[in-house]
Amino acid sequence: MSRSLAYFTDLALRRQEGSRIDRGPEAVVVRSPHNPTFWWGNFLLMAAPPRPGDRVRWEAAFGAAHPQAAHRTFGVDSPGDDEGAADEFRAAGYEVLLDTVLTTSHTVAPARLNRDTQVRPLRDEADWAAALALRLAVNAAEPHPHEPGGYRTFAARKLASARAMQAAGQGAVFGAFDDQGQMLSGLGLFDAGEGVARYQTVETHPQARSRGLAGTLVHTAGAWARQTLGTRTLVIVADPGYHAQALYERVGFRATERQLAIQRSPGA
């Protein structure tokens, strides 16, 4: 198992999606030819935080592993707060992300349990189309959205991978649907092995927020995973500066690790 629980689950899910994972002495190379614009499907996982003077060497290694990529993404397989020489990457235009890894053995029902929607795994073509529509709506409402055409292609590929994983019994994408079949909120939850399952892409439509939908989905999917997948540890990752971490804590999660990621978007 990787030293980082977050990257252990990341690699497990990428492998299920069909990504190629090659382990070297200093880094793991992750390649996802089925989704080449997926930044965190095409990245290098460092064995330890970067040392002073490492940036140029790591950039060369990334370019050799992903010669067609316009982005640059590096994970660090460490569960703590040590960023090493990450400031050298910041100075070169990278974002350095230190997210919170939260875990629980079981979720608890949120105080605001939503009963106005139908919460269930996605079932048919209409459901998966509704999931794509939700992702596009969420992206469009972001302060700095991804370019719409490119994001649609990326999101459609990600959902196709999730659909195949669900069909193989490796987990499910859940949605909260209104009476018209619109998906108002959604998330994925997939088995990473060793009794561990990882949540993916928890999101709510901009016009349906503050209704308890995300908390209801996280709790419902967690109970489903314990019963259906035999999950003993549920894992979710959150930006500590965003309100989602508090939401996850209200349904039973507790912070256990940090996840260090270094990224530079195309054109940055």
Short mmCIF file of C-alpha atoms in Angstrom, two decimals:
data_model
loop_
_atom_site.label_atom_id
_atom_site.label_comp_id
_atom_site.label_asym_id
_atom_site.label_seq_id
_atom_site.Cartn_x
_atom_site.Cartn_y
_atom_site.Cartn_z
CA MET A 1 0.00 0.00 0.00
CA SER A 2 1.19 3.53 -0.70
CA ARG A 3 2.27 5.57 2.30
CA SER A 4 -0.56 7.98 1.44
CA LEU A 5 -4.07 6.53 1.81
CA ALA A 6 -5.33 9.14 -0.64
CA TYR A 7 -2.87 8.12 -3.36
CA PHE A 8 -3.38 4.44 -2.61
CA THR A 9 -7.06 4.93 -3.46
CA ASP A 10 -6.27 7.22 -6.39
CA LEU A 11 -4.04 4.60 -7.98
CA ALA A 12 -6.56 1.83 -7.34
CA LEU A 13 -9.33 3.76 -9.08
CA ARG A 14 -7.11 4.80 -11.98
CA ARG A 15 -6.17 1.15 -12.46
CA GLN A 16 -9.86 0.17 -12.55
CA GLU A 17 -10.47 2.88 -15.14
CA GLY A 18 -7.86 1.30 -17.38
CA SER A 19 -4.92 3.57 -16.66
CA ARG A 20 -1.39 2.26 -16.97
CA ILE A 21 0.64 2.48 -13.74
CA ASP A 22 4.40 1.98 -13.86
CA ARG A 23 6.47 1.99 -10.66
CA GLY A 24 10.02 3.34 -10.79
CA PRO A 25 12.65 3.86 -8.08
CA GLU A 26 11.70 7.51 -7.47
CA ALA A 27 8.20 7.86 -8.85
CA VAL A 28 5.09 6.11 -10.08
CA VAL A 29 4.04 7.11 -13.59
CA VAL A 30 0.29 7.14 -14.23
CA ARG A 31 -0.94 7.28 -17.83
CA SER A 32 -4.56 7.39 -19.00
CA PRO A 33 -4.56 7.25 -22.81
CA HIS A 34 -8.36 6.89 -22.76
CA ASN A 35 -8.58 10.38 -21.17
CA PRO A 36 -5.43 12.34 -22.09
CA THR A 37 -6.66 15.70 -20.73
CA PHE A 38 -7.37 14.24 -17.28
CA TRP A 39 -4.64 15.95 -15.24
CA TRP A 40 -4.80 13.47 -12.35
CA GLY A 41 -5.03 10.51 -14.69
CA ASN A 42 -1.71 11.52 -16.23
CA PHE A 43 0.76 12.43 -13.50
CA LEU A 44 3.89 11.49 -11.59
CA LEU A 45 3.68 10.33 -7.98
CA MET A 46 6.87 11.26 -6.14
CA ALA A 47 8.06 8.89 -3.42
CA ALA A 48 8.94 11.83 -1.15
CA PRO A 49 8.51 15.63 -1.08
CA PRO A 50 10.70 17.52 -3.58
CA ARG A 51 14.13 18.61 -2.44
CA PRO A 52 15.77 21.99 -3.19
CA GLY A 53 16.78 22.16 -6.84
CA ASP A 54 14.49 19.27 -7.87
CA ARG A 55 11.95 21.17 -9.97
CA VAL A 56 13.79 21.12 -13.30
CA ARG A 57 14.57 17.42 -12.93
CA TRP A 58 10.96 16.57 -12.15
CA GLU A 59 9.68 18.66 -15.04
CA ALA A 60 12.02 16.80 -17.39
CA ALA A 61 10.78 13.48 -16.00
CA PHE A 62 7.18 14.51 -16.51
CA GLY A 63 7.88 15.62 -20.09
CA ALA A 64 9.54 12.29 -20.85
CA ALA A 65 6.60 10.32 -19.40
CA HIS A 66 3.86 12.52 -20.90
CA PRO A 67 5.31 14.18 -24.01
CA GLN A 68 1.92 15.30 -25.37
CA ALA A 69 0.59 16.78 -22.10
CA ALA A 70 0.06 20.53 -21.78
CA HIS A 71 -0.40 20.28 -17.99
CA ARG A 72 2.08 19.33 -15.27
CA THR A 73 0.92 17.33 -12.24
CA PHE A 74 2.89 15.78 -9.39
CA GLY A 75 1.61 13.91 -6.36
CA VAL A 76 3.64 13.20 -3.24
CA ASP A 77 3.24 9.79 -1.61
CA SER A 78 3.36 11.08 1.95
CA PRO A 79 0.47 11.45 4.42
CA GLY A 80 1.82 14.46 6.34
CA ASP A 81 2.20 18.23 6.01
CA ASP A 82 5.79 18.30 4.74
CA GLU A 83 5.86 20.17 1.41
CA GLY A 84 9.61 19.92 0.98
CA ALA A 85 10.83 22.45 -1.59
CA ALA A 86 7.35 23.07 -3.04
CA ASP A 87 7.98 26.83 -2.98
CA GLU A 88 10.26 26.35 -5.99
CA PHE A 89 7.22 25.06 -7.89
CA ARG A 90 5.05 27.94 -6.64
CA ALA A 91 7.62 30.39 -7.96
CA ALA A 92 7.32 28.74 -11.39
CA GLY A 93 3.54 29.18 -11.56
CA TYR A 94 2.36 25.95 -9.97
CA GLU A 95 -0.45 25.53 -7.46
CA VAL A 96 0.51 23.57 -4.36
CA LEU A 97 -2.54 21.87 -2.83
CA LEU A 98 -2.58 20.37 0.65
CA ASP A 99 -5.98 18.72 0.99
CA THR A 100 -7.54 16.97 3.97
CA VAL A 101 -8.02 13.19 3.84
CA LEU A 102 -11.02 12.15 5.95
CA THR A 103 -12.02 8.63 6.91
CA THR A 104 -14.74 6.79 8.78
CA SER A 105 -15.87 3.21 9.29
CA HIS A 106 -19.50 4.24 8.82
CA THR A 107 -21.45 7.41 8.12
CA VAL A 108 -24.25 8.89 10.20
CA ALA A 109 -27.41 10.48 8.83
CA PRO A 110 -27.11 14.25 8.44
CA ALA A 111 -29.34 16.45 10.54
CA ARG A 112 -30.77 17.77 7.28
CA LEU A 113 -31.65 14.53 5.50
CA ASN A 114 -33.20 15.35 2.13
CA ARG A 115 -36.43 13.47 1.44
CA ASP A 116 -37.60 15.49 -1.57
CA THR A 117 -35.52 13.65 -4.15
CA GLN A 118 -34.96 10.06 -5.26
CA VAL A 119 -31.46 9.00 -4.20
CA ARG A 120 -30.12 5.94 -6.02
CA PRO A 121 -27.35 4.60 -8.27
CA LEU A 122 -27.52 5.63 -11.92
CA ARG A 123 -29.38 3.10 -14.06
CA ASP A 124 -29.88 3.96 -17.72
CA GLU A 125 -28.82 6.20 -20.58
CA ALA A 126 -31.02 9.05 -19.35
CA ASP A 127 -29.38 8.92 -15.92
CA TRP A 128 -25.86 9.10 -17.34
CA ALA A 129 -26.88 11.98 -19.61
CA ALA A 130 -28.28 13.75 -16.54
CA ALA A 131 -24.96 13.19 -14.74
CA LEU A 132 -23.08 14.84 -17.60
CA ALA A 133 -25.52 17.77 -17.61
CA LEU A 134 -24.90 18.23 -13.88
CA ARG A 135 -21.13 18.31 -14.33
CA LEU A 136 -21.42 20.89 -17.10
CA ALA A 137 -23.70 23.08 -14.98
CA VAL A 138 -21.34 22.92 -12.02
CA ASN A 139 -18.35 23.83 -14.19
CA ALA A 140 -20.20 26.75 -15.79
CA ALA A 141 -20.98 28.21 -12.36
CA GLU A 142 -17.35 28.12 -11.17
CA PRO A 143 -15.56 31.47 -10.75
CA HIS A 144 -12.91 30.25 -13.22
CA PRO A 145 -14.57 27.51 -15.28
CA HIS A 146 -12.75 25.14 -17.60
CA GLU A 147 -13.23 25.78 -21.33
CA PRO A 148 -16.70 24.32 -22.05
CA GLY A 149 -15.90 22.14 -25.06
CA GLY A 150 -12.78 20.60 -23.59
CA TYR A 151 -14.46 20.08 -20.26
CA ARG A 152 -17.42 18.31 -21.86
CA THR A 153 -15.05 15.85 -23.55
CA PHE A 154 -13.14 15.23 -20.32
CA ALA A 155 -16.31 14.82 -18.22
CA ALA A 156 -17.92 12.45 -20.74
CA ARG A 157 -14.79 10.27 -20.71
CA LYS A 158 -14.70 10.24 -16.90
CA LEU A 159 -18.34 9.21 -16.70
CA ALA A 160 -17.80 6.49 -19.31
CA SER A 161 -15.03 5.07 -17.11
CA ALA A 162 -17.25 5.27 -14.03
CA ARG A 163 -20.08 3.56 -15.88
CA ALA A 164 -17.81 0.67 -16.86
CA MET A 165 -16.55 0.34 -13.29
CA GLN A 166 -20.11 0.31 -12.00
CA ALA A 167 -21.10 -2.35 -14.54
CA ALA A 168 -18.15 -4.45 -13.30
CA GLY A 169 -19.46 -4.26 -9.72
CA GLN A 170 -16.60 -2.09 -8.47
CA GLY A 171 -18.81 0.68 -7.08
CA ALA A 172 -21.49 3.09 -8.24
CA VAL A 173 -22.34 6.64 -9.16
CA PHE A 174 -25.25 7.93 -7.09
CA GLY A 175 -27.61 10.72 -7.98
CA ALA A 176 -30.35 12.71 -6.27
CA PHE A 177 -33.12 13.11 -8.89
CA ASP A 178 -36.14 15.40 -8.92
CA ASP A 179 -39.56 14.46 -10.34
CA GLN A 180 -38.51 15.52 -13.86
CA GLY A 181 -35.46 13.27 -13.87
CA GLN A 182 -32.96 16.10 -13.42
CA MET A 183 -29.91 15.06 -11.40
CA LEU A 184 -29.50 17.71 -8.72
CA SER A 185 -26.53 16.21 -6.91
CA GLY A 186 -24.18 13.32 -7.47
CA LEU A 187 -21.09 11.43 -6.39
CA GLY A 188 -19.17 8.24 -7.09
CA LEU A 189 -18.03 5.65 -4.55
CA PHE A 190 -15.68 2.86 -5.65
CA ASP A 191 -13.87 -0.06 -4.05
CA ALA A 192 -10.10 0.45 -3.78
CA GLY A 193 -9.36 -2.98 -2.28
CA GLU A 194 -8.38 -4.04 1.24
CA GLY A 195 -11.80 -3.02 2.56
CA VAL A 196 -11.33 0.61 1.49
CA ALA A 197 -13.68 2.64 -0.73
CA ARG A 198 -13.11 6.16 -2.09
CA TYR A 199 -15.64 8.87 -2.86
CA GLN A 200 -15.31 10.77 -6.14
CA THR A 201 -16.67 14.08 -7.46
CA VAL A 202 -19.24 15.16 -4.88
CA GLU A 203 -21.19 17.97 -6.56
CA THR A 204 -24.55 19.75 -6.43
CA HIS A 205 -26.29 21.83 -9.07
CA PRO A 206 -25.82 25.57 -8.38
CA GLN A 207 -29.60 26.05 -8.16
CA ALA A 208 -30.12 23.16 -5.72
CA ARG A 209 -27.59 23.91 -3.02
CA SER A 210 -28.30 24.25 0.73
CA ARG A 211 -30.95 21.53 0.63
CA GLY A 212 -28.98 18.76 2.33
CA LEU A 213 -28.44 16.85 -0.91
CA ALA A 214 -24.69 16.24 -0.68
CA GLY A 215 -24.82 15.06 2.92
CA THR A 216 -27.72 12.77 2.12
CA LEU A 217 -25.83 11.27 -0.81
CA VAL A 218 -22.60 10.78 1.15
CA HIS A 219 -24.48 8.97 3.92
CA THR A 220 -26.63 6.85 1.59
CA ALA A 221 -23.69 5.79 -0.58
CA GLY A 222 -21.58 4.98 2.48
CA ALA A 223 -24.24 2.68 3.90
CA TRP A 224 -24.59 1.03 0.49
CA ALA A 225 -20.82 0.42 0.24
CA ARG A 226 -20.67 -1.20 3.67
CA GLN A 227 -23.47 -3.59 2.74
CA THR A 228 -22.70 -4.20 -0.94
CA LEU A 229 -18.90 -3.88 -1.21
CA GLY A 230 -17.97 -4.98 2.28
CA THR A 231 -16.27 -1.64 2.90
CA ARG A 232 -14.62 -1.13 6.28
CA THR A 233 -12.98 2.25 5.66
CA LEU A 234 -14.59 5.08 3.71
CA VAL A 235 -12.21 7.73 2.33
CA ILE A 236 -13.04 11.22 1.09
CA VAL A 237 -10.72 14.14 0.26
CA ALA A 238 -11.61 17.80 0.80
CA ASP A 239 -10.15 21.25 0.30
CA PRO A 240 -9.66 22.56 3.86
CA GLY A 241 -10.61 26.07 2.71
CA TYR A 242 -14.00 24.97 1.38
CA HIS A 243 -17.19 24.23 3.32
CA ALA A 244 -17.34 20.59 2.17
CA GLN A 245 -14.95 19.39 4.87
CA ALA A 246 -17.36 20.52 7.60
CA LEU A 247 -20.21 18.78 5.76
CA TYR A 248 -18.28 15.50 5.71
CA GLU A 249 -17.44 15.81 9.39
CA ARG A 250 -21.13 16.22 10.19
CA VAL A 251 -21.85 12.79 8.68
CA GLY A 252 -19.12 11.03 10.64
CA PHE A 253 -15.79 11.65 8.89
CA ARG A 254 -12.63 12.71 10.73
CA ALA A 255 -9.39 14.14 9.32
CA THR A 256 -6.62 11.53 9.33
CA GLU A 257 -4.04 12.64 6.72
CA ARG A 258 -3.09 15.36 4.27
CA GLN A 259 -2.68 14.94 0.49
CA LEU A 260 0.01 16.99 -1.23
CA ALA A 261 -0.46 17.75 -4.94
CA ILE A 262 1.44 20.11 -7.23
CA GLN A 263 -0.16 21.16 -10.50
CA ARG A 264 0.17 23.65 -13.32
CA SER A 265 -2.67 24.03 -15.78
CA PRO A 266 -2.11 24.34 -19.55
CA GLY A 267 -1.01 27.86 -20.40
CA ALA A 268 -0.27 28.83 -16.80
#
